[in-house]
Structures are given as C-alpha cells and as structure tokens.
Coordinates of C-alpha atoms in Angstrom, one line a residue:
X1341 CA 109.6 97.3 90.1
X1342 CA 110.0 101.4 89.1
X1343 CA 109.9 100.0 85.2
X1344 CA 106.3 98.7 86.0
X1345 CA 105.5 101.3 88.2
X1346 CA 106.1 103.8 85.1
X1347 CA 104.3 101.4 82.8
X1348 CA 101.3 101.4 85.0
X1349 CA 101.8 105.6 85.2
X1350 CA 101.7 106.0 81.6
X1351 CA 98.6 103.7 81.3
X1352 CA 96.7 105.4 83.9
X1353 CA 98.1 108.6 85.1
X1354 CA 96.3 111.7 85.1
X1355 CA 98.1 113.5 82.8
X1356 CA 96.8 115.8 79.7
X1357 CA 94.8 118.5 81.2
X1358 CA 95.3 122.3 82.6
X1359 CA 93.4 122.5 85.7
X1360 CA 92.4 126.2 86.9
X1361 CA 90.5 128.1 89.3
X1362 CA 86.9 129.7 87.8
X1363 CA 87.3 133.1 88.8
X1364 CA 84.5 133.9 91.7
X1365 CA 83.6 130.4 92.2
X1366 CA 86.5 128.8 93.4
X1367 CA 85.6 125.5 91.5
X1368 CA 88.1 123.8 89.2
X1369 CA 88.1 124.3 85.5
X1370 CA 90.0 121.5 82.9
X1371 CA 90.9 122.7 79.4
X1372 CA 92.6 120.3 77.0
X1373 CA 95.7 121.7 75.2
X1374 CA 97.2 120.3 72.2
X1375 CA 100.3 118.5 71.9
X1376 CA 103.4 120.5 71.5
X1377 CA 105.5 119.9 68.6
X1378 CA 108.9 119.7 70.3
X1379 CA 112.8 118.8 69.0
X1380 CA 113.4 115.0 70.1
X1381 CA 109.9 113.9 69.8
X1382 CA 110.7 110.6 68.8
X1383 CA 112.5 109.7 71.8
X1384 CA 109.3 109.5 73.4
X1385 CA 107.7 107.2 75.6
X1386 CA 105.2 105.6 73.2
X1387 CA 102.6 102.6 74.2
X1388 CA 101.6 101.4 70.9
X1389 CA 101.9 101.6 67.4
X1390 CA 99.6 100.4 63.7
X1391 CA 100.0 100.3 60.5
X1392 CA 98.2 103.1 58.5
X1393 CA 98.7 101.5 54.5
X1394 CA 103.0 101.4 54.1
X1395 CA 103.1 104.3 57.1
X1396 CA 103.6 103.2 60.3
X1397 CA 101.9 105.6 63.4
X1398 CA 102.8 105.4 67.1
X1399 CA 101.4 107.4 70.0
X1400 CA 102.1 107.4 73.8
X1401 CA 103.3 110.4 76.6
X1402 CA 101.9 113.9 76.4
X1403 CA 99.6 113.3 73.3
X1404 CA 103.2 112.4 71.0
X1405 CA 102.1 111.1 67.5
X1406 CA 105.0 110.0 65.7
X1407 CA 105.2 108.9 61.8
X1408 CA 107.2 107.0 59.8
X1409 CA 107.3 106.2 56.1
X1410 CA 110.3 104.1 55.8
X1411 CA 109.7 101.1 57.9
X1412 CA 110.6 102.2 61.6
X1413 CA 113.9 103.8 60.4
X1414 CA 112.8 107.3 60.7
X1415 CA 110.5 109.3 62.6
X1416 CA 108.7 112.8 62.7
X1417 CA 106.2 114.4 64.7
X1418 CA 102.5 114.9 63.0
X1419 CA 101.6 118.0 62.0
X1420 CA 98.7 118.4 64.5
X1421 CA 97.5 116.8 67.6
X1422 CA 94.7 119.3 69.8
X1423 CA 94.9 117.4 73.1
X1424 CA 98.3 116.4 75.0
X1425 CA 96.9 113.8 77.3
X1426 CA 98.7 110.5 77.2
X1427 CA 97.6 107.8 74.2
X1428 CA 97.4 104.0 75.0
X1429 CA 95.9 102.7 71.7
X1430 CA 96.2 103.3 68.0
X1431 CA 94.3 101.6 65.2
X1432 CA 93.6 102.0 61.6
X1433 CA 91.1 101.0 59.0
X1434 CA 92.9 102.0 55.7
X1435 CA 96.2 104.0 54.5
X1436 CA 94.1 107.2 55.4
X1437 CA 91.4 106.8 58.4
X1438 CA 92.0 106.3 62.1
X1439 CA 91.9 106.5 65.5
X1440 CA 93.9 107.1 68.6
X1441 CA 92.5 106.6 72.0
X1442 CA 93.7 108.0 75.5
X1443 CA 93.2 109.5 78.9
X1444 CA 90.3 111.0 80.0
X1445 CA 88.1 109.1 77.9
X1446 CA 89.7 110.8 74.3
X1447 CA 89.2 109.3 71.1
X1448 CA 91.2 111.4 68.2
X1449 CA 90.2 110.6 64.5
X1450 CA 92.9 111.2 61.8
X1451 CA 91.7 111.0 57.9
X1452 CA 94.9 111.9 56.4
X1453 CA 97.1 108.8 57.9
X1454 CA 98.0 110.4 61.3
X1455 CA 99.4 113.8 60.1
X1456 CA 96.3 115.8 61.4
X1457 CA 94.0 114.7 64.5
X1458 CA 90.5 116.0 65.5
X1459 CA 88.7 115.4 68.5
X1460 CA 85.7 113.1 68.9
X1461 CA 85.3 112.4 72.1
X1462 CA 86.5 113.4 75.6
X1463 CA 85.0 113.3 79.1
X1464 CA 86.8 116.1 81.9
X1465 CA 83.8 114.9 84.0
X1466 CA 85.5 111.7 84.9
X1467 CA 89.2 110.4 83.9
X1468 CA 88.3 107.1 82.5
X1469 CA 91.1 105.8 80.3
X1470 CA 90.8 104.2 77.3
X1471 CA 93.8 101.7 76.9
X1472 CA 93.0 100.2 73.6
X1473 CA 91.0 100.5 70.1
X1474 CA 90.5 98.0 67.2
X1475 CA 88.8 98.9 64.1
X1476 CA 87.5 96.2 61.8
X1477 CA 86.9 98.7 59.1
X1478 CA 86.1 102.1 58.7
X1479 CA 82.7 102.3 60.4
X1480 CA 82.9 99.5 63.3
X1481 CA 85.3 100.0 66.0
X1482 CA 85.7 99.0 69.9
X1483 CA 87.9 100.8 72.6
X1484 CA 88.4 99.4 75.6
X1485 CA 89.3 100.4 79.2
X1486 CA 89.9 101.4 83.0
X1487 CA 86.7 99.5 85.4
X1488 CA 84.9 97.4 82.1
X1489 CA 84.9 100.6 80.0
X1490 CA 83.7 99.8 76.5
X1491 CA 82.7 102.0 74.3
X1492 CA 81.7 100.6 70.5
X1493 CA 80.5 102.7 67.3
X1494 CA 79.2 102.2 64.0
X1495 CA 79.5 104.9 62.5
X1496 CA 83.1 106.0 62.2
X1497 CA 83.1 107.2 65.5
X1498 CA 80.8 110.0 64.7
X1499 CA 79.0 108.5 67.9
X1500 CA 80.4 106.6 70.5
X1501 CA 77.9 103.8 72.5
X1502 CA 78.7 103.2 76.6
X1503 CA 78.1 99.5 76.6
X1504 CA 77.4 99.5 80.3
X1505 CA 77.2 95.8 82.0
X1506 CA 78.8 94.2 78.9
X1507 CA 81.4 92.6 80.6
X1508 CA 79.3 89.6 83.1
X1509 CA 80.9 88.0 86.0
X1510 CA 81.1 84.0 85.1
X1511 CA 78.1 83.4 87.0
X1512 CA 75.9 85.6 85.1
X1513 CA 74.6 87.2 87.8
X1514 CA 76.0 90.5 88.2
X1515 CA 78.6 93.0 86.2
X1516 CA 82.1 92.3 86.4
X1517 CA 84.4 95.4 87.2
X1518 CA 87.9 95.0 85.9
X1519 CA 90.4 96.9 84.2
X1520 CA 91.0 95.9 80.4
X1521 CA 94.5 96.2 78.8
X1522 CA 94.2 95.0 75.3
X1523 CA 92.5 94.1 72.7
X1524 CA 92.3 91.6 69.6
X1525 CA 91.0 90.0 66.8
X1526 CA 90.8 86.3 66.6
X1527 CA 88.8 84.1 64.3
X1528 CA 85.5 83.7 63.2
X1529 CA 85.2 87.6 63.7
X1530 CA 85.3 87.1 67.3
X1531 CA 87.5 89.8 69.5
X1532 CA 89.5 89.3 72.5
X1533 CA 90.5 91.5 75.4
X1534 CA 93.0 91.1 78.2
X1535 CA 92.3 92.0 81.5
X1536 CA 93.4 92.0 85.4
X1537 CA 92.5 88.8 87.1
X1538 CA 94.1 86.6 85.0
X1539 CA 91.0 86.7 82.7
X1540 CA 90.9 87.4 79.2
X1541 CA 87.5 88.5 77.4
X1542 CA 86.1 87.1 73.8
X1543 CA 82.9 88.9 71.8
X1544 CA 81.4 87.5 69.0
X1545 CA 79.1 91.0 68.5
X1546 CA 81.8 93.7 68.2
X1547 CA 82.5 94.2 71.6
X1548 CA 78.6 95.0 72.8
X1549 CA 78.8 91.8 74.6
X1550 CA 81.8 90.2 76.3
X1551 CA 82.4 86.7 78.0
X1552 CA 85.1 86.1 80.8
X1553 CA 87.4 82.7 80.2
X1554 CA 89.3 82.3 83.0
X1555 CA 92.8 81.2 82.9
X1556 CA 93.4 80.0 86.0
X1557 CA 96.2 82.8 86.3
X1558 CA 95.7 85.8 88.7
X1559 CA 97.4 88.7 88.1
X1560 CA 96.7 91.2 85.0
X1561 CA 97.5 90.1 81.4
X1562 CA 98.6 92.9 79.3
X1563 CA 98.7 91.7 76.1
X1564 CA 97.6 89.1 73.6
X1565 CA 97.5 87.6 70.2
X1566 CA 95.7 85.3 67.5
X1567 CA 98.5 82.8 66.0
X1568 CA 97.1 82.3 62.6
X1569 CA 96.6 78.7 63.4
X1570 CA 94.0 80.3 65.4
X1571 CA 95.9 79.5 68.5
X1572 CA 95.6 82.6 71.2
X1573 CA 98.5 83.2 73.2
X1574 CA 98.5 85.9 76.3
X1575 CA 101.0 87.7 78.3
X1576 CA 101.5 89.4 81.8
X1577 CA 102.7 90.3 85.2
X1578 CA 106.0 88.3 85.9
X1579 CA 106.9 86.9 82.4
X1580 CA 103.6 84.9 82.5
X1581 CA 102.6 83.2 78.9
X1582 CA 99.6 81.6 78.6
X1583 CA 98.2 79.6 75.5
X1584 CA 95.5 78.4 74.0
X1585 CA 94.2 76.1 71.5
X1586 CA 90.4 76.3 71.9
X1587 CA 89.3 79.4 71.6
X1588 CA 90.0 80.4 75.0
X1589 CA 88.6 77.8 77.1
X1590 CA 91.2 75.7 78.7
X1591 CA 94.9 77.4 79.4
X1592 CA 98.5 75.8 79.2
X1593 CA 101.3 77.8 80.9
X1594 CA 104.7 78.6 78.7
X1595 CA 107.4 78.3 80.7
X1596 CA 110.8 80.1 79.5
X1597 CA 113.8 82.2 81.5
X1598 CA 111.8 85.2 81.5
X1599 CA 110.3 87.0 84.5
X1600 CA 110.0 90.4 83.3
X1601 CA 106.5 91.7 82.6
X1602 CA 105.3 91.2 78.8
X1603 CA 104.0 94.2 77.6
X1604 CA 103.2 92.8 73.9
X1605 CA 102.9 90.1 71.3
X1606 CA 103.5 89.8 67.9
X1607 CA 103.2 87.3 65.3
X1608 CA 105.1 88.0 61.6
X1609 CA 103.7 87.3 58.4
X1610 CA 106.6 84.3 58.7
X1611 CA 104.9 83.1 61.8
X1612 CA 107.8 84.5 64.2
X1613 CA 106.4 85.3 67.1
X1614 CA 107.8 88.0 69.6
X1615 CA 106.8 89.4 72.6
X1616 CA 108.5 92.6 74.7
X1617 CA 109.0 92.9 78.5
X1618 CA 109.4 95.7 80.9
X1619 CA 112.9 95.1 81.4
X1620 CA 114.3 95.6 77.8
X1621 CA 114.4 91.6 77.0
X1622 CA 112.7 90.3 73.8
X1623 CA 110.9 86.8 73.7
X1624 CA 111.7 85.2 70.3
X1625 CA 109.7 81.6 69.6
X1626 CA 109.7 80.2 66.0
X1627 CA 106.3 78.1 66.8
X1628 CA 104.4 80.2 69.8
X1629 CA 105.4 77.4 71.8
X1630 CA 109.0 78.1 73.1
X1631 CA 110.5 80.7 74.0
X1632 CA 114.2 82.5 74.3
X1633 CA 115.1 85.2 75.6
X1634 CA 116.9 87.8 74.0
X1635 CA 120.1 90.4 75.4
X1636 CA 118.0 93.3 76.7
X1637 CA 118.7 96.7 74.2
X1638 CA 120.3 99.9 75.8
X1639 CA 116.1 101.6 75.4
X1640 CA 115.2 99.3 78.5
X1641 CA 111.4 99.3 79.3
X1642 CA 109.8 97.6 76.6
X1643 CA 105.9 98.8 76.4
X1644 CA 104.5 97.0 73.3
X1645 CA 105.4 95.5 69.7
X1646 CA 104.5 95.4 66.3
X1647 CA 104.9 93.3 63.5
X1648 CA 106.3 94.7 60.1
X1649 CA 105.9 92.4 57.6
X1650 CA 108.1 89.4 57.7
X1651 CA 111.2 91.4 58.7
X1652 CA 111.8 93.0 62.0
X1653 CA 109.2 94.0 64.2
X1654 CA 108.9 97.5 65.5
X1655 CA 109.3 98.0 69.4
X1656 CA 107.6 100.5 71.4
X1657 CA 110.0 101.5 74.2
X1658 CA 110.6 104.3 77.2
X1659 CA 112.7 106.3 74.5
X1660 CA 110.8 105.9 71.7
X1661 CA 110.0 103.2 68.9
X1662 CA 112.9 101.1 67.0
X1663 CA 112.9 97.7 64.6
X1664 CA 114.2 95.1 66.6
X1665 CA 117.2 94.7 64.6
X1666 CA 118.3 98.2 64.9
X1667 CA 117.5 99.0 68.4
X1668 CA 120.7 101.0 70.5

C-alpha cells in the first residue's frame, strides 16, 4: 500500500513550483525553477523512459532527465532542464527531437536528443498533469492526462490544442471525466489510452477524438501495449492483465501469481513480453498469454518498462532506471 501510495504521489503530486507572497497584495505568486543538476541523479525516481535514435532518455522526480548512450549501463544528468516539476511521459520522433511532459500542464521540447530542454507549455493557473505523450513523428503528437485532459498538436508542439469533450461517455450523451494513465499506438494508426474505470480509450484521428471500450474491469489500468500480432494487452491495480484480440472490444482476464500493481508493458523485438509491478516483481511471458513471475530486485517499486531491442529491457524504478539483467 505506501509503494502505490508513492506511485500515485509521483503521478499527481503538486510538486515543481516556488510559491510566494506578492508583496502588498497578499496573493500567491508560482515561479518555475529549473532542475538542479545534482551528484546521484541517476538514482532517481523516474516514471518513464524512450528511445531518442541509439540514446536512451528517462525523466521522473523533480524535473530529473537522465541519458544514456550505452544501452542502460550508464547514466548522466542533461545539461539543461528550466523547470523542476515532476515528468510522467517522454517521447521521441527521431535521434534528435522530443518531448517530455509533466505537472502543471508542462510540455518540454529537446532538439538535441535530451541534453537541452525548452519550455513550450505550462499552466500555474491550474495543476493539471500530463501523464503521458506519443509522437507519431515530428509534427503530430498527443499528451494525455489528469480529468480527460488531451491536448494534441500539429505543428511540433509550437501550439498545443485543448481537445475539450473528446473523451464521450459510452452512451454518447455526455463527456466522460476520467483520469488517463497511458498511452499507445496500435494498428491501423489507431492510438490507445488507459484510464481509471477499468476502461481503456482507442482514436483513429490522433487523439482529437476518443472512444471508451469497456473491459468489464473496475479499477485504473496503468499501462498498455500493442503485441505485434496486433493483440492489445493492459495492466493495473492488483496485478490485473487484461487481453485482447479485437481491437478492444471484448476482454479475457490473465491470470498468473501476481497481485502487485503493473506499472508497465513491454513487448521485445523477439516478442518477449514483460511487464513491471509496484512491488519490485517482473512479469516475463514468452507469448503475452502466460505469465511468471520473477524474484523482486533489491530497487523495489517498479514504475514502468522499456524495451531495448531484443536483449533486456530497461526498468524504471524508485532508485532510478536499470536493464533487467543488471538490476541490484
């Protein structure tokens, strides 16, 4: 219970901002400060991680950026982040150009694979998370967050869309409010998106758009995957794995020794599928289909994977990232 407590902290805590008194007025002033470069940076609490050409970037606590050009084996701090809030999402369109996206609404672009970050958008008004980002190339991207926030561009990010009402309750009648965890591409140029009710999202239009397929599950999913068969395959609150093999429209529970919360899903280029959980365990499944349950590392609190190729995938933990095979 206090691992997904923290978990739940990191992806929507206020964190990230300097609040101050205006002199005279007695009303409350929030400045962004950049991330400080600090010794041990890479034991960090990070959320998620992409793959930016052969370099691999990961973000999470206090604005941390972390880089690595050897696979996961090594890690240094970027050069220069200007805002400090927690980041939930990471996603690049090449080897150079990216995007990181956080608390209070913040979006940072990078255009020199993650060593320097800019600012392109923020919102003090209102602390709005954004808890995930997917690019499908350099000019079309989606971020996704806290109470149906979805934000789309198609321009780089240079501007940023609020696509309010996107997200329809089933019976088309009114907006659905929910909080969205994840998001993913899946086939046919079609995108998915985890959410809390058990209900997981799909839009064919770049993420302007978005229908609900229910489950039949009831507690948040937190994470999700294409298979390249085209199969999807979710995961949640209590080890919960769901699966499907229609594009989202009927649900078949995986059963397996789990019960920690899973936090990510991976698929290698060998088809090797993993997933992470809360409690430092590891899902391994040679098919997507069943599951074992690996000896929990020392870095318990497992908060998202990556795959690497066909080797090892990277794991995003409470004390920073590590391959799987490497992990202490």
């Amino acid at each position: 219970m206090k691992q997904l407590k923290f978990f739940l902290v990191l992806l929507m805590g206020l964190a990230g901002v300097q609040a101050s008194i205006a002199q005279g007025t007695g009303s409350i002033a929030l400045k962004v400060t950049p991330a400080d470069r600090r010794a041990g940076a890479a034991a960090s609490s990070v959320l998620a991680a992409a793959q930016a050409g052969m370099r691999v970037v990961a973000v999470g606590e206090r604005g941390v950026v972390l880089l690595s050009d050897d696979g996961g084996a090594q890690w240094r701090q970027a050069r220069s982040v200007p805002a400090s809030g927690t980041l939930t999402g990471v996603s690049f369109a090449n080897a150079q150009v990216g995007w990181a996206v956080g608390h209070w609404g913040l979006v940072l672009h990078t255009v020199d694979g993650g060593e320097t970050w800019s600012i392109q958008r923020q919102d003090l008004e209102q602390d709005q998370p954004l808890l995930a980002v997917y690019f499908k190339d350099k000019n079309q991207g989606v971020a996704v967050g806290l109470w149906s926030h979805v934000l789309v561009t198609q321009d780089g990010g240079n501007t940023w869309e609020k696509m309010t009402n996107a997200v329809q309750h089933p019976s088309g009648t009114k907006p659905l409010d929910v909080n969205i965890y994840s998001i993913f591409p899946g086939s046919n140029g079609a995108l998915y998106a985890t959410a809390e009710q058990g209900l997981v999202l799909r839009s064919n239009d770049m993420g302007r758009h978005w229908e609900v397929l229910s489950t039949g599950y009831t507690g948040s999913l937190w994470s999700g995957v294409a298979l390249r068969n085209g199969d999807l395959l979710v995961g949640g609150l209590r080890g919960t794995l769901l699966r499907s093999a229609d594009g989202g429209q009927s649900w078949q529970k995986l059963e397996h020794p789990g019960r920690s919360s899973v936090t990510g899903l991976v698929q290698s280029a060998g088809g090797k599928v993993t997933g992470t959980a809360l409690d430092g365990t590891v899902l391994a499944s040679s098919d997507g289909r069943s599951f074992e349950i690996l000896a929990a590392t020392s870095r318990a609190g497992n908060t998202g994977a990556l795959a690497l190729g066909d080797g090892a995938p990277l794991l995003m933990t409470r004390s920073g990232p590590c391959r799987l095979d490497s992990c202490q």
